[in-house]
């Protein structure tokens, strides 16, 4: 009897499939994580293009942006992992480090 | 924000009937609520069950955020039904209530917490005193240890955090945030005797966390499991040093304890082939970590030696003995075009480290008899070393790629090259021009 019940369990909802509000489950920390993955793939792709299409300013700019986002978000995770920054500042770290990264990227772009 | 006439909410509730099976669906209800600030989602569920659909199944016990049994996903976000007020959602919003993620659904909103508690148990969630004492232990609330543990002991095992964590979905072996948080509170407890065993178990798990903070966002008790996991990860960094120091101390005392010296001397159950039943099976995993560490170090050492050797023999080896230039004849001076650039292919034999190699190298010679001047230009661009040729029509040296261009005097005209073209030493003997190749 017991066994039969177990068989009738519905498999777990994994992604909140069927839930019209499931996107509400993406919090800013998760976006940061996703964005870091996306920029990682973008860097590989843009690096490939950079080697084949040399001296295309728009390409270099995109690559610089991708590297900036990837590096700043990575830095955030490192700071949190080693507890160099209290986890309660995780949101501030995203905006703070990204802003800092963009400023540095801007300076690099101007100097190039 | 009390409302006078109340509001009618549309409520969608996930339904699953185990006797029917399938994927489940949403049933829609309209519910008139007098005072939304005083009405919890649990009240909504109870009213629907009483007034509209007695077959609706959900779970609750304490109604005061203490037992954790009423955890559901409300409008996409995990929470306790008894803690969430209807007024937490904008008046115009419909309510959607469904069971937690990553738990098998028993019926409607009721999920099977079995797998969750199995993982909880894996992390040894109980306290085992180090010293048996009749007196209650004194823990100062302002001690570093107590403050580091903070609110983490408040967990009511509701499962909201596990439901929100996407990594639980990806890694079957991942204990998940709540068990790791529980383990953390005990790992930091200096009175606890199970430090080693517990740490060994959670180390297998703690690196599956990707620092998403989903668990922290949804926890109804405002515990940050992410913080707890980061603490465990930091303990993990210290672990190899600690284990080493300990095994050294033990070797000195020459009294190997169970679980410390397994690599050399497996325990009785292991020896008799009953691994996994002896209570020290976590050592198998330690073995795997040791193995991986050794492989990594070994591969690293081999590749470092190989790369280092190649680099040393090509760069350092060659530059150690001073090389004499080879004077390569480039033809008669008189044959070169006057006031213009001639490209000549030099053929010579170069000694490369261990062997000799025949080389053909183009050089560009500028001759101006009026100024009594001969300049020999290297044909390698100063940017990335691409080959440069003389364009007689534009009177420019052009690089084959990257858009570099040099003037007749070798200075940069356009493109990325940082320096003028390199020149090569030459001398004239009996009207023959000789060029130094180094
Ligand atoms: S940590 Fe929070 S969300 Fe997770 S089980 Fe405990 S109380 Fe629930
Ligand atoms: S922070 Fe870690 S444990 Fe928490 S939800 Fe993210 S991956 Fe899961
Ligand atoms: S009923 Fe106990 S926590 Fe909600
Ligand atoms: S009185 Fe029950 S937990 Fe404090």
PDB file of C-alpha atoms in Angstrom, chain B residues 34 61 108 133 146 202 206 257 279 326 358 374 379 389 391 433 436:
ATOM      1  CA  UNK B  34     -12.379  41.586   4.148  1.00  0.00           C
ATOM      2  CA  UNK B  61       0.602  22.741  12.135  1.00  0.00           C
ATOM      3  CA  UNK B 108      -1.828  19.253  -4.303  1.00  0.00           C
ATOM      4  CA  UNK B 133      29.284  17.111  32.015  1.00  0.00           C
ATOM      5  CA  UNK B 146      28.364  32.473  19.067  1.00  0.00           C
ATOM      6  CA  UNK B 202      29.939  18.502   3.985  1.00  0.00           C
ATOM      7  CA  UNK B 206      29.944  22.693  -0.154  1.00  0.00           C
ATOM      8  CA  UNK B 257      43.331   6.880  15.716  1.00  0.00           C
ATOM      9  CA  UNK B 279      31.006   3.860   9.761  1.00  0.00           C
ATOM     10  CA  UNK B 326      77.308  35.160 -39.791  1.00  0.00           C
ATOM     11  CA  UNK B 358      69.117  26.378 -43.616  1.00  0.00           C
ATOM     12  CA  UNK B 374      73.356  52.030 -47.766  1.00  0.00           C
ATOM     13  CA  UNK B 379      61.895  42.363 -43.299  1.00  0.00           C
ATOM     14  CA  UNK B 389      57.797  44.324 -48.386  1.00  0.00           C
ATOM     15  CA  UNK B 391      56.019  48.885 -52.507  1.00  0.00           C
ATOM     16  CA  UNK B 433      77.966  43.719 -49.709  1.00  0.00           C
ATOM     17  CA  UNK B 436      75.414  40.339 -40.451  1.00  0.00           C
TER      18      UNK B 436
END
